[in-house]
Short mmCIF file of C-alpha atoms in Angstrom, two decimals:
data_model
loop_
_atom_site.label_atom_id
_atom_site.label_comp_id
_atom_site.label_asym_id
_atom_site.label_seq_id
_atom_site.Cartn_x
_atom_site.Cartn_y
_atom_site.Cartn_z
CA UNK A 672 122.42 -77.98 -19.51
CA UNK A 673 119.89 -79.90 -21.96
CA UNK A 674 119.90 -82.15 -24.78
CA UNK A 675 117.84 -82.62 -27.75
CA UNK A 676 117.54 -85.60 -29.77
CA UNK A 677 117.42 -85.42 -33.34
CA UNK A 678 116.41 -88.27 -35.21
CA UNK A 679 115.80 -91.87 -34.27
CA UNK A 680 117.52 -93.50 -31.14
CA UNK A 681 116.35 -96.83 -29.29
CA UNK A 682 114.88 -96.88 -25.66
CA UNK A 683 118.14 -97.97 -23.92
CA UNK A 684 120.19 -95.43 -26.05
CA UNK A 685 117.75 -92.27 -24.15
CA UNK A 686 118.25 -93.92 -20.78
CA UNK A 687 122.08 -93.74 -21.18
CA UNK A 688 121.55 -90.12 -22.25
CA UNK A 689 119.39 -89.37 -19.46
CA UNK A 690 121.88 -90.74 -17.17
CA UNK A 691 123.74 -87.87 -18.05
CA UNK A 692 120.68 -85.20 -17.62
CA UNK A 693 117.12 -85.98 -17.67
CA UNK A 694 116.36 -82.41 -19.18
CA UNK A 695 115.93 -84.16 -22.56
CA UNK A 696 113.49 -83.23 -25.56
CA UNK A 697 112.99 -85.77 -28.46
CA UNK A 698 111.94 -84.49 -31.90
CA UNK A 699 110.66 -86.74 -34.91
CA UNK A 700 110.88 -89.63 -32.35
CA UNK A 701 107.23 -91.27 -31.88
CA UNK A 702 107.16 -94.32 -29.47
CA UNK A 703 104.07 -95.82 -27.46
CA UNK A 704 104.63 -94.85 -23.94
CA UNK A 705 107.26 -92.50 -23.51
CA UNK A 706 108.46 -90.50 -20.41
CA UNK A 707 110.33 -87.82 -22.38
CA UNK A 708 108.96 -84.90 -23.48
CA UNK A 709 109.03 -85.29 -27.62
CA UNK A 710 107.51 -83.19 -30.34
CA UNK A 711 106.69 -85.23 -33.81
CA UNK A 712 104.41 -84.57 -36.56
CA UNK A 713 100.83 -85.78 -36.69
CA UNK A 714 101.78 -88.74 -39.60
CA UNK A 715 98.53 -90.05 -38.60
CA UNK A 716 96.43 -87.17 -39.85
CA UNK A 717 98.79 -86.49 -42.69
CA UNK A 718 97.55 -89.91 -44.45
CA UNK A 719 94.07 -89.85 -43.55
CA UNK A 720 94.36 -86.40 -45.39
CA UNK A 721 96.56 -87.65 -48.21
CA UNK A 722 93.88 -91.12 -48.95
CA UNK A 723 90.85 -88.90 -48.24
CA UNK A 724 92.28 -86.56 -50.83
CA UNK A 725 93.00 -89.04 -53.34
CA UNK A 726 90.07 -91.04 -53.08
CA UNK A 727 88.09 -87.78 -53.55
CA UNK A 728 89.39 -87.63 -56.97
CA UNK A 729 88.54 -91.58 -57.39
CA UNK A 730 91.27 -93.46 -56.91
CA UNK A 731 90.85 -96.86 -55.36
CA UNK A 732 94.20 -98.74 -56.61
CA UNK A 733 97.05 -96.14 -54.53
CA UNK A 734 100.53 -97.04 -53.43
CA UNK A 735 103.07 -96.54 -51.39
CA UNK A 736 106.60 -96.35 -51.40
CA UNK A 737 108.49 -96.00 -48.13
CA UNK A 738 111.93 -96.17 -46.28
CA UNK A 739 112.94 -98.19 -43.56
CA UNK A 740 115.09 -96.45 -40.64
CA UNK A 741 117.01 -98.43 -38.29
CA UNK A 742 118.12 -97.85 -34.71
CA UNK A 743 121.45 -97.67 -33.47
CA UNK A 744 120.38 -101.06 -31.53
CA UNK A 745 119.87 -102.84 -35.33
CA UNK A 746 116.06 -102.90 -35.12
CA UNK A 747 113.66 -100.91 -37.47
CA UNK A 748 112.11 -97.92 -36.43
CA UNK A 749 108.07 -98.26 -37.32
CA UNK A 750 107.25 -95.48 -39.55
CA UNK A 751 103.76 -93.99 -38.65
CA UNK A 752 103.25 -93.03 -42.08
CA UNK A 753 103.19 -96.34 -43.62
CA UNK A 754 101.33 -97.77 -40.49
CA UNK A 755 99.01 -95.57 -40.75
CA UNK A 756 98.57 -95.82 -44.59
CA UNK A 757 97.49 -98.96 -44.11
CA UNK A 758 95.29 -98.57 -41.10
CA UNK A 759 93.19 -96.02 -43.92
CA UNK A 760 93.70 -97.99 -47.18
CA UNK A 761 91.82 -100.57 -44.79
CA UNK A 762 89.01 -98.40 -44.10
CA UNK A 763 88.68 -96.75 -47.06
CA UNK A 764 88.40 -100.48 -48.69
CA UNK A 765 91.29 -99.50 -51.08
CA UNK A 766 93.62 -101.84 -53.08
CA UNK A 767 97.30 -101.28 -51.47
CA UNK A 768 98.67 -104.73 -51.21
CA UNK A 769 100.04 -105.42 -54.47
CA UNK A 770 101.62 -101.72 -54.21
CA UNK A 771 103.48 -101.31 -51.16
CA UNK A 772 107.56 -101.44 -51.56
CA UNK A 773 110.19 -99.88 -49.33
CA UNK A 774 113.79 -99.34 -49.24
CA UNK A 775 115.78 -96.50 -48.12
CA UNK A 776 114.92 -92.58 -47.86
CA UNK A 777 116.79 -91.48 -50.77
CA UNK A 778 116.46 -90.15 -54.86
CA UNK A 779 117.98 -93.49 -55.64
CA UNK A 780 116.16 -95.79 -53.89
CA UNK A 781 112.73 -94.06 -54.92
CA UNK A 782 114.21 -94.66 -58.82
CA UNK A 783 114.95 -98.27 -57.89
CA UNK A 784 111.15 -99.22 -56.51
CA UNK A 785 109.37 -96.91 -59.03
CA UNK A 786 111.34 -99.28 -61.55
CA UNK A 787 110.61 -102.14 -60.07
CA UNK A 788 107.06 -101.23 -60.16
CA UNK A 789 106.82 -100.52 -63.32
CA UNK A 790 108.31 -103.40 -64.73
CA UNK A 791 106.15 -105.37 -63.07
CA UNK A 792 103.49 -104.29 -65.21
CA UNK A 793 101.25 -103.60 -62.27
CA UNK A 794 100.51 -99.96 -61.21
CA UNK A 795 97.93 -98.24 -59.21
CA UNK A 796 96.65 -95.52 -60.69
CA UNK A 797 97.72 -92.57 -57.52
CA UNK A 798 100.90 -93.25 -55.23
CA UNK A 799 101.97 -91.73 -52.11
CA UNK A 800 105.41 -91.53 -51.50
CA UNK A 801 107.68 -89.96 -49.05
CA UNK A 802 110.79 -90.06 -51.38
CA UNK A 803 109.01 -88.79 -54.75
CA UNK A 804 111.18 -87.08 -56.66
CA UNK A 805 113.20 -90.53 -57.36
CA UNK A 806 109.81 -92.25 -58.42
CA UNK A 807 108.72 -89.33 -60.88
CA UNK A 808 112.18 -89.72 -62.76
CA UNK A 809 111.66 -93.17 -62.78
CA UNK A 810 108.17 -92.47 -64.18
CA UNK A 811 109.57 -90.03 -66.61
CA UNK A 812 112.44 -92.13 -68.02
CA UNK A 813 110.06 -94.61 -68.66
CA UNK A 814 107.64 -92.74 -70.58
CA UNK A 815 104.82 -92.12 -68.26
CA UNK A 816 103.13 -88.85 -67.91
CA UNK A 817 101.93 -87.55 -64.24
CA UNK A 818 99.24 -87.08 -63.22
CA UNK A 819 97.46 -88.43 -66.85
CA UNK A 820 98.89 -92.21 -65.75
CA UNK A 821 99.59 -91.85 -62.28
CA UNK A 822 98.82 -89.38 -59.22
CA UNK A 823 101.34 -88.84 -56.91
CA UNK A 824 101.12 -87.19 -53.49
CA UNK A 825 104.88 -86.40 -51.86
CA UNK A 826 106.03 -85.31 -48.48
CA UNK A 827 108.05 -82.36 -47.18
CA UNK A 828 107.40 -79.77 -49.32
CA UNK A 829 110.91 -79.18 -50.09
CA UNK A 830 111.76 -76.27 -52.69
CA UNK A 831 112.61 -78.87 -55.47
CA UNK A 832 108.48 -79.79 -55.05
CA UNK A 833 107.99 -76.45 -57.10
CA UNK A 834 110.55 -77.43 -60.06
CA UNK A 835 109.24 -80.94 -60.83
CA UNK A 836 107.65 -82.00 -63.46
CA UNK A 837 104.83 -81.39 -62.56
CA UNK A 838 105.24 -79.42 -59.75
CA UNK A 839 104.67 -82.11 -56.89
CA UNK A 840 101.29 -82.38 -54.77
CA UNK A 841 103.26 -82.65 -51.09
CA UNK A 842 102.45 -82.22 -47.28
CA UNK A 843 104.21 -79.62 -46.07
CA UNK A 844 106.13 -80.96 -42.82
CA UNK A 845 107.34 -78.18 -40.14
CA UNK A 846 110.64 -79.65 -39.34
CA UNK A 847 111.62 -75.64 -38.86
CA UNK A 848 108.82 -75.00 -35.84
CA UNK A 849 109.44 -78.19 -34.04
CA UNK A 850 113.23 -77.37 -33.78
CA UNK A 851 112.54 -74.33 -32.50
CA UNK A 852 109.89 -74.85 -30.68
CA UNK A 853 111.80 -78.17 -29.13
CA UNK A 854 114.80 -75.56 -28.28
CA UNK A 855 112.27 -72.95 -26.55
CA UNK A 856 110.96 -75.39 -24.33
CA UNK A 857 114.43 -77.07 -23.16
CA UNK A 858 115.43 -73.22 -22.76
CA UNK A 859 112.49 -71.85 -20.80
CA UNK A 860 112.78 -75.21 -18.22
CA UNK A 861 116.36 -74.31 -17.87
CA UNK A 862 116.04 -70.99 -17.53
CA UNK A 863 113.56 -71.09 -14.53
CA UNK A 864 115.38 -74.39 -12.77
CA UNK A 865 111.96 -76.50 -13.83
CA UNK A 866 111.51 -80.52 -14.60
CA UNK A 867 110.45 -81.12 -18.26
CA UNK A 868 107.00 -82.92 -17.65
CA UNK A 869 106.53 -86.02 -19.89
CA UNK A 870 104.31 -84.83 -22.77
CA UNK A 871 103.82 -85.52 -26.49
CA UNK A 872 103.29 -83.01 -29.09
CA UNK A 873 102.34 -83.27 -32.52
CA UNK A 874 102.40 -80.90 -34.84
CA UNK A 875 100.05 -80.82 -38.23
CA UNK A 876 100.89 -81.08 -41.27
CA UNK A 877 99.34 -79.09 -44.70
CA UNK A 878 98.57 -80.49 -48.38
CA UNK A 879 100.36 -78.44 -50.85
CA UNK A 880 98.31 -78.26 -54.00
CA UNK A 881 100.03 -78.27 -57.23
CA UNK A 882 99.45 -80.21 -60.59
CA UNK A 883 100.96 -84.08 -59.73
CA UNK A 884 97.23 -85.19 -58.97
CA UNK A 885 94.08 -85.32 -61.01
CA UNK A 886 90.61 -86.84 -60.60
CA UNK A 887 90.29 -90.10 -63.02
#
């Protein structure tokens, strides 16, 4: 009767799907010019939060350490988050360049580029980074206390963020509400025989204070 999209498919992909019924909701899917209706989260806001935030406390040298997604067409999905990192780092006339790596969206590949990092010999002084738990073992291993040597703002707010060491600074992202609230829409337009009008939703997300951050 409906379909929801979870995750990250290219253009052509939805048209094939739609072929099959148009009653289609995309969720953590955020493309310019859309005629779906899609729920994300408001990345945008998240980093303006997250540099405003750190900057507060001083920092001018922050990093970032990303993943890259890809499409089932081969091409990489643009992640708002680092786009829009650097839109802010720009504004905020903040060093980023030197400290920008990305790999995949896992433990391991956070370990890998906090290693890398840090063997370079060339740190900022606050990081944000979607995949943190890798970096702050990397960070750990190598003998490097947070936040005394380095800040670092996750994202998620996953119930591991509590049990770090620190407990992790995050965003926390509701992936929970825009499910459901993806699944009440598609319902309700089913329910009373009504077209899905193209929209886009975002959804905010909230800084989770804990004790990975300080002020310099």
């Amino acid at each position: 009767d409906g379909i929801i999209c979870l995750g990250k498919f290219s253009k052509s992909h939805i048209e094939t799907l739609k072929k099959y019924n148009d009653a289609i909701i995309l969720l953590d899917m955020d493309y310019e010019n859309l005629k779906e209706c899609s729920i994300v989260l408001d990345f945008d806001l998240t980093l303006k939060q997250a540099l405003t935030y750190l900057t507060d406390l001083g920092h001018q040298k922050i990093g970032y350490l990303g993943g890259v997604e890809y499409l089932d067409d081969g091409q990489a999905y643009d992640d708002i988050r680092k786009k829009s990192f650097i839109k802010y780092a720009k504004e905020y006339q903040i060093e980023y360049e030197d400290y920008m790596i990305e790999g995949e969206f896992t433990s391991e590949s956070g370990y890998a580029m906090m290693s890398n990092m840090i063997q370079s010999h060339h740190l900022p002084t606050a990081l944000f980074d979607p995949i943190a738990m890798g970096a702050m073992k990397a960070l750990n291993d190598y003998g490097f206390h947070i936040p005394d040597d380095i800040s670092i703002i996750g994202f998620d707010n996953i119930d591991a963020s509590n049990y770090t060491y620190p407990p992790l600074t995050t965003f926390y992202a509701p992936a929970f509400d825009m499910g459901q609230f993806g699944a009440r829409l598609l319902h309700q337009a089913i329910k009373d025989h009504t077209k899905l009008l193209p929209m886009r939703i975002q959804l905010p997300c909230y800084l989770v204070e804990r004790e990975s951050c300080q002020a310099l």
